PDB file of C-alpha atoms and ligand atoms in Angstrom:
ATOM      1  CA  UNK A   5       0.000   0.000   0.000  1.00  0.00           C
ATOM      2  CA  UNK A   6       1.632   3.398  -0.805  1.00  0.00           C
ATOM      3  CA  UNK A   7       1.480   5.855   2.090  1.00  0.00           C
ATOM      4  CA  UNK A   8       0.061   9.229   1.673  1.00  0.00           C
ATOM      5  CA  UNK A   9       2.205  11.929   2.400  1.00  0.00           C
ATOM      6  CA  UNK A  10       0.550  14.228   4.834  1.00  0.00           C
ATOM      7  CA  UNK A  11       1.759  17.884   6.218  1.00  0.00           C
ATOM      8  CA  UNK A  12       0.304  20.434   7.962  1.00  0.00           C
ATOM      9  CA  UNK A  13       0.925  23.782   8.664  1.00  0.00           C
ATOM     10  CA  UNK A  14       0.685  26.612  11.032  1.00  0.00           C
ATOM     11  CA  UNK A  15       0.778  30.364   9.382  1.00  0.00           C
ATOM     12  CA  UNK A  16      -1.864  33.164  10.932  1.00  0.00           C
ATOM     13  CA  UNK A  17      -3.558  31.077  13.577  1.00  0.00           C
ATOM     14  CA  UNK A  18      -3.323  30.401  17.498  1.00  0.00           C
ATOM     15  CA  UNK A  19      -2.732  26.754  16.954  1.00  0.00           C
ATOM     16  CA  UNK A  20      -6.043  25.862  18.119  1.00  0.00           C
ATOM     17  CA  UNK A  21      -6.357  23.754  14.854  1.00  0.00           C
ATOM     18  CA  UNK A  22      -3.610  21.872  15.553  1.00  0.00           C
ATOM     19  CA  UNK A  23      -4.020  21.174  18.992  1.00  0.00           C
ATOM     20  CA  UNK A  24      -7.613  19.749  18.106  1.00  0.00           C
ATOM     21  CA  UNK A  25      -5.248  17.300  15.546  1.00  0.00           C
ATOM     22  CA  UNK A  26      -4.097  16.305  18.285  1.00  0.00           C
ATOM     23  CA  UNK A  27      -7.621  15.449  20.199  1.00  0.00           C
ATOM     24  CA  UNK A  28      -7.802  12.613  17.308  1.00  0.00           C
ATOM     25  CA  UNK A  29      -6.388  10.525  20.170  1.00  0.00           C
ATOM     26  CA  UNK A  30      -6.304   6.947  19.441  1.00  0.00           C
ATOM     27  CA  UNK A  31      -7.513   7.605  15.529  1.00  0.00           C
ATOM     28  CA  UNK A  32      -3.732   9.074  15.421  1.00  0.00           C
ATOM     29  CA  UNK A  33      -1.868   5.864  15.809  1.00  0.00           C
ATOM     30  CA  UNK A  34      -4.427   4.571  13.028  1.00  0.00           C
ATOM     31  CA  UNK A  35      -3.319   7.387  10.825  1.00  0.00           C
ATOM     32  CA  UNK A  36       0.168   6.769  11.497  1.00  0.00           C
ATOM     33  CA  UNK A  37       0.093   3.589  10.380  1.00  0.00           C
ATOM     34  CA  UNK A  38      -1.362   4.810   7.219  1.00  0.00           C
ATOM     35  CA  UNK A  39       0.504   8.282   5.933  1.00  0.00           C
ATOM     36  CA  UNK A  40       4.189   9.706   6.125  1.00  0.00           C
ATOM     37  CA  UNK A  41       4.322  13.311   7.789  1.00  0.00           C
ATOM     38  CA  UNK A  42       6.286  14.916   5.931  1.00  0.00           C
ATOM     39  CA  UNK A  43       5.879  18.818   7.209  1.00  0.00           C
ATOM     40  CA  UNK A  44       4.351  19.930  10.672  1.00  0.00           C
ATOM     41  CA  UNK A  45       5.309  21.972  13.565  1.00  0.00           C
ATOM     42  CA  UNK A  46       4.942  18.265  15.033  1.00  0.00           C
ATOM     43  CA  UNK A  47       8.136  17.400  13.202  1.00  0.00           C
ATOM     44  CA  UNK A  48      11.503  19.160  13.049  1.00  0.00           C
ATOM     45  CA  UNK A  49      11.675  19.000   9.155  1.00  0.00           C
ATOM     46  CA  UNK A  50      12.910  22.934   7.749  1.00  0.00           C
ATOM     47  CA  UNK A  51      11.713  22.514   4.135  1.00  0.00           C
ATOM     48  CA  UNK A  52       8.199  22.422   2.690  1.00  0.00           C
ATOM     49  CA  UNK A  53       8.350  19.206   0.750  1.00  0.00           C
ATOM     50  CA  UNK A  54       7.879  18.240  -3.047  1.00  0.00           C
ATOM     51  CA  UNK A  55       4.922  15.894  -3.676  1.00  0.00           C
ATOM     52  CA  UNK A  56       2.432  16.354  -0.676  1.00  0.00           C
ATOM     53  CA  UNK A  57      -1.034  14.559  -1.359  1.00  0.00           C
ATOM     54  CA  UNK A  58      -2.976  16.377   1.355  1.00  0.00           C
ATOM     55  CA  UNK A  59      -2.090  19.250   3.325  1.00  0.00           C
ATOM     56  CA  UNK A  60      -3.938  20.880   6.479  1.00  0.00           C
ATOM     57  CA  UNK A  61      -3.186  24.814   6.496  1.00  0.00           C
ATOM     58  CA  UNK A  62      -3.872  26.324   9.431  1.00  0.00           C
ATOM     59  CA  UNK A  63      -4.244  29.986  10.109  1.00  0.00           C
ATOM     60  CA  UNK A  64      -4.941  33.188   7.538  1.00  0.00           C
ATOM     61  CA  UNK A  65      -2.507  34.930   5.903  1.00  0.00           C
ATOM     62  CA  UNK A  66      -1.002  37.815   7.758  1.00  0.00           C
ATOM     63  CA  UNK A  67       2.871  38.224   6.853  1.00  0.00           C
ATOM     64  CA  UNK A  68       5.005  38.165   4.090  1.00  0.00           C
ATOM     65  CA  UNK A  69       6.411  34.433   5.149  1.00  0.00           C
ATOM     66  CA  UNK A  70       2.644  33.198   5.015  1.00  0.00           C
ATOM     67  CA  UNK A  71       2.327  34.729   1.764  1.00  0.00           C
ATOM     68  CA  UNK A  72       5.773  33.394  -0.190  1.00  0.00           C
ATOM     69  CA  UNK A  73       5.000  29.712   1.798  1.00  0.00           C
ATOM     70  CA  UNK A  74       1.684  29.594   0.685  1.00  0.00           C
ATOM     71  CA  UNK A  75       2.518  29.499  -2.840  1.00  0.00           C
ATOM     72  CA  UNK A  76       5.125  27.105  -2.480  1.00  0.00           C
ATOM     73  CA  UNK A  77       2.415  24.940  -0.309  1.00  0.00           C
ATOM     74  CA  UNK A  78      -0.137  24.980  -3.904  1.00  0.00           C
ATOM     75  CA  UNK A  79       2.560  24.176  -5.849  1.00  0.00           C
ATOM     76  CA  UNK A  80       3.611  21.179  -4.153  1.00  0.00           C
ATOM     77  CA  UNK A  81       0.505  19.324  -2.956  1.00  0.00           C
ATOM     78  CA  UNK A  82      -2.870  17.933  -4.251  1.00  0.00           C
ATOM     79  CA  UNK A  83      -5.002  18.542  -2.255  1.00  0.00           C
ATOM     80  CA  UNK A  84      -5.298  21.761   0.097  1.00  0.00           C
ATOM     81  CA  UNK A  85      -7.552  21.664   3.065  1.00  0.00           C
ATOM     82  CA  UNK A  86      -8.424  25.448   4.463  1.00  0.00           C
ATOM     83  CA  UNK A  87      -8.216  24.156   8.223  1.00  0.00           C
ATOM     84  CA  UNK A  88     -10.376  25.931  10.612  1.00  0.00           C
ATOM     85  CA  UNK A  89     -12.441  29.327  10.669  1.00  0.00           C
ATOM     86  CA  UNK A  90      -8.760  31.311  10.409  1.00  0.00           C
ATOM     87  CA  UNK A  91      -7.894  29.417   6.955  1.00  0.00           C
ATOM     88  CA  UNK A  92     -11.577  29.868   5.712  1.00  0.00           C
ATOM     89  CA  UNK A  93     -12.861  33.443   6.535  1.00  0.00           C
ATOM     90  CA  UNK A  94      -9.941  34.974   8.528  1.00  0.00           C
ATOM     91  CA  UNK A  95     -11.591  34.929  11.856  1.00  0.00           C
ATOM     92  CA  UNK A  96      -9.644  35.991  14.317  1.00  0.00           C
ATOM     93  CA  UNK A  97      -6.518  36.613  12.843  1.00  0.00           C
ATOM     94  CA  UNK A  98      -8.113  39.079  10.846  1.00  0.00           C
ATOM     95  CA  UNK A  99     -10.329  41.029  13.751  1.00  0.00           C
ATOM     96  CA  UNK A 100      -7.378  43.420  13.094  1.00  0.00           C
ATOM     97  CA  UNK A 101      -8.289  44.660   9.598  1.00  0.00           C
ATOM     98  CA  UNK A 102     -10.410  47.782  10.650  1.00  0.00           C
ATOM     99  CA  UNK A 103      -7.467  48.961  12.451  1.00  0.00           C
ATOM    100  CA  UNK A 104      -6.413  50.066   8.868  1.00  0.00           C
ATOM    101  CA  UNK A 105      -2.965  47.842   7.770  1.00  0.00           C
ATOM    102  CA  UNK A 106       0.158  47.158   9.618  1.00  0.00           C
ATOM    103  CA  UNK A 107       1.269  50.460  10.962  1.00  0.00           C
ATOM    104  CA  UNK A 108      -1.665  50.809  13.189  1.00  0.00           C
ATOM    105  CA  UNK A 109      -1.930  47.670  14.380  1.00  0.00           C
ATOM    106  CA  UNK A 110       2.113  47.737  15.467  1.00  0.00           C
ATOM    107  CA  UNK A 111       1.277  50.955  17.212  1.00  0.00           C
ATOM    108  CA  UNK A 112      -1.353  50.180  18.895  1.00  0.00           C
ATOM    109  CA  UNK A 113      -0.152  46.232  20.237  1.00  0.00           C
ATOM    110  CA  UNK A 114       3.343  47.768  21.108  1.00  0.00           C
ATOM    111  CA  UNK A 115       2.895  51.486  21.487  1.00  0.00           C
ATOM    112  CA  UNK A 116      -0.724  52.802  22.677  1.00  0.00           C
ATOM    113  CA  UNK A 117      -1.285  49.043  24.725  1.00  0.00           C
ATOM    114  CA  UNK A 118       2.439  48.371  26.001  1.00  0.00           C
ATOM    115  CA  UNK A 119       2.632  49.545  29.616  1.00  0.00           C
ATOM    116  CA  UNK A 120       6.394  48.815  29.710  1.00  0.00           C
ATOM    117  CA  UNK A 121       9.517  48.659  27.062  1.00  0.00           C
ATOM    118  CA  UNK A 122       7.136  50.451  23.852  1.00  0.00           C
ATOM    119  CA  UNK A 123       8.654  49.361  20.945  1.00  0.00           C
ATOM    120  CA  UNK A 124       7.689  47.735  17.919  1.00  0.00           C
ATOM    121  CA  UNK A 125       9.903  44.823  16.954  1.00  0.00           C
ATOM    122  CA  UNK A 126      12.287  44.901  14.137  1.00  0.00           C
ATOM    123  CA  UNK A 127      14.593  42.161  13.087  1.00  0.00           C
ATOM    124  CA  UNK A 128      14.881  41.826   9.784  1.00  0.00           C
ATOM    125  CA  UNK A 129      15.325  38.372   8.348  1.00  0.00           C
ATOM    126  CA  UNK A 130      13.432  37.315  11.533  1.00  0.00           C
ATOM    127  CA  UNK A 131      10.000  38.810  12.146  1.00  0.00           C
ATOM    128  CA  UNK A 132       8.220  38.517   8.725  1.00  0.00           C
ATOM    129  CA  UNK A 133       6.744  42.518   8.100  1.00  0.00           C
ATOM    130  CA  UNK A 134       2.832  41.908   8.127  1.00  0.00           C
ATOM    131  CA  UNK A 135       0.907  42.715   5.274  1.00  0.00           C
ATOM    132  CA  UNK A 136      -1.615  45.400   6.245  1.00  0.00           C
ATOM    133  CA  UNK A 137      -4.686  43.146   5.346  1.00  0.00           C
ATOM    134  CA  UNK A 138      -5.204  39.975   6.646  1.00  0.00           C
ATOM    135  CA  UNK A 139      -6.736  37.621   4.196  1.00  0.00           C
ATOM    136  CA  UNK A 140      -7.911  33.699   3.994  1.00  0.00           C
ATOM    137  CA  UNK A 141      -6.123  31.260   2.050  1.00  0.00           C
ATOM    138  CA  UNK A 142      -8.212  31.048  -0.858  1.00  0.00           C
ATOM    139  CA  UNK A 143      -7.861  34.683  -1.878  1.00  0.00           C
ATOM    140  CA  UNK A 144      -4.179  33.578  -2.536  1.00  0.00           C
ATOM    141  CA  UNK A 145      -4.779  30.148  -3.556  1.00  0.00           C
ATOM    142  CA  UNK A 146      -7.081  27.600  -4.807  1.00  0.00           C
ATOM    143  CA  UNK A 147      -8.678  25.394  -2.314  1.00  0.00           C
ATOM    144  CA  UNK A 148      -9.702  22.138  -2.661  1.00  0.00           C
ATOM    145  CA  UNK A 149     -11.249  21.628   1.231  1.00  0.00           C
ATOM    146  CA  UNK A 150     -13.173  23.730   3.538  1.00  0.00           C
ATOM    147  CA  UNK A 151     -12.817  22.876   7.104  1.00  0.00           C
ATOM    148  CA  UNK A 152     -14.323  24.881   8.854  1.00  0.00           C
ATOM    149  CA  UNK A 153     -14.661  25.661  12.936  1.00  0.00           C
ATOM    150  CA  UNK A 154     -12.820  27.061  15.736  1.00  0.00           C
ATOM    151  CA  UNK A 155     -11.271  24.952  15.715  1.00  0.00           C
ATOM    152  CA  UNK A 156     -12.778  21.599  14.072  1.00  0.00           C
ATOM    153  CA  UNK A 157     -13.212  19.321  16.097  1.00  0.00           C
ATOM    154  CA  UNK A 158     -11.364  15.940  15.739  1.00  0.00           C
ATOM    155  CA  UNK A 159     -14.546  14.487  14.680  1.00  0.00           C
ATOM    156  CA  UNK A 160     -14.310  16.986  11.568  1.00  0.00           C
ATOM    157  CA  UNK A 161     -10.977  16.390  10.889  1.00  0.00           C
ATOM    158  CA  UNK A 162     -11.114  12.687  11.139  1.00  0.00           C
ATOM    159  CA  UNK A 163     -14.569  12.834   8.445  1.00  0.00           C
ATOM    160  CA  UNK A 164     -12.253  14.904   6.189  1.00  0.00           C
ATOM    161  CA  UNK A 165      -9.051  12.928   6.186  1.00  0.00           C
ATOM    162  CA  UNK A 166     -10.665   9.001   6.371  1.00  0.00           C
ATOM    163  CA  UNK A 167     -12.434   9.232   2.796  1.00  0.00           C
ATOM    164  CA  UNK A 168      -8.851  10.640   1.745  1.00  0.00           C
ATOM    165  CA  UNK A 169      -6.707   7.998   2.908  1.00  0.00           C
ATOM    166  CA  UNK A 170      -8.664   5.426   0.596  1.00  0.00           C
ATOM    167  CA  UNK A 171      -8.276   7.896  -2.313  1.00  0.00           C
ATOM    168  CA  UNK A 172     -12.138   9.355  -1.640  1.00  0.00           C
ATOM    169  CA  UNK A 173     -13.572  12.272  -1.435  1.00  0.00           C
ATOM    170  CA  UNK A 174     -14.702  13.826   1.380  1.00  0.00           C
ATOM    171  CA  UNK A 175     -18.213  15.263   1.838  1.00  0.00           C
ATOM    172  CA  UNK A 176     -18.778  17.526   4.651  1.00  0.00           C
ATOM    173  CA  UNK A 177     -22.543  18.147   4.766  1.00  0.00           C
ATOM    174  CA  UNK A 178     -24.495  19.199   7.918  1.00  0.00           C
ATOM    175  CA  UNK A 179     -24.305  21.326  11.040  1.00  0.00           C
ATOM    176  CA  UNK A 180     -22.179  18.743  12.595  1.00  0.00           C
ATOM    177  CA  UNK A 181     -19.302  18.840  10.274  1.00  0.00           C
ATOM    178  CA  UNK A 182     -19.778  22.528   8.296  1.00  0.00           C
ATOM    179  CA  UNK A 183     -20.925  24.631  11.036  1.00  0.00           C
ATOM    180  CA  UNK A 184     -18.607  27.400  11.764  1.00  0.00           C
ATOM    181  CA  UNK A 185     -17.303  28.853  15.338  1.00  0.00           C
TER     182      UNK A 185
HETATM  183 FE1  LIG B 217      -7.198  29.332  16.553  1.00  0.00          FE
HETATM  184 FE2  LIG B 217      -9.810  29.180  15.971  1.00  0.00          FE
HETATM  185 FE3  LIG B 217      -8.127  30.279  14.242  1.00  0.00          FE
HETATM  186 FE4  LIG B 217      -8.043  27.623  14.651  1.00  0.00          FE
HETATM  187  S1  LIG B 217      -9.737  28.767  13.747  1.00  0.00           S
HETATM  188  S2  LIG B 217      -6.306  29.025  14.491  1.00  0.00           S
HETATM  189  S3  LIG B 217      -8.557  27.551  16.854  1.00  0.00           S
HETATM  190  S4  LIG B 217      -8.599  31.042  16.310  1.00  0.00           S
END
């Protein structure tokens, strides 16, 4: 049986998404029988891989990093699964687009809100510069999957990724598995 290469990744998002991953429980050591991770914040690998079947994004895009990454993401795997409401809509990560782009929303997190040490951080090379709007994946990129929720639940994840695994594909119908929040 070949094994499906599997990543998934963390850009604008609180890790919520991933941590629900995680809530698969027992369904993971199933899965790990089945696929290869080959890209996660759960594994110490530095390069987005060629050849991905599925991949779970996680988060909106907010910085230049998320922006170049994403691109290399579509180029490299099959299927793309918007993971979560952050992925989908922007949610939370984007709560700060009224504030008008970047500049504000620097000033106001490290300036106007910062009781002690007001600075805004520059490192160069390091912190990615954000992009003034936040905006979710598929405005960048084509999507293949919507998974939506904050976060999904394992339940979701698990009726996305099973049909997948025996070359299926998924169908995410009903409050139980579309619902968002
Ligand atoms: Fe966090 Fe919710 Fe966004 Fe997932 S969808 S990254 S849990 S805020």
């Amino acid at each position: 049986m070949t094994r499906l290469k599997l990543a998934t990744v963390w850009l604008g998002g609180c890790s919520g998404c991933h941590m629900s991953f995680l809530d698969l429980d027992e369904w993971l050591i199933d899965l790990a029988a089945q696929v290869d991770l080959v890209f996660s914040p759960f594994a110490d690998i530095k390069e987005y891989p060629e050849g991905v079947d599925v991949v779970l994004v996680e988060g909106a895009i907010a910085n230049q990093e998320h922006l170049d990454i994403i691109h290399l993401i579509r180029q490299r795997s099959k299927t793309l699964i918007s993971f979560g409401d952050c992925a989908v809509t922007g949610n939370v990560t984007a709560l700060r687009n009224p504030l008008g782009g970047a500049e504000p929303t620097l000033q106001l997190a490290y300036i106007q809100q910062a009781d002690l040490n007001q600075q805004i951080p520059h490192a160069p090379g390091i912190i990615p510069p954000l992009l003034d709007r936040v905006v979710p994946v598929h405005y960048i990129v084509p999507v293949d999957i919507y998974l939506p929720g904050c976060p999904p639940s394992a339940y979701r994840i698990r009726a996305a990724l099973e049909p997948l695994l025996k070359g299926e594909n998924p169908h995410l119908e009903g409050r139980d598995l579309i619902k968002f929040g």
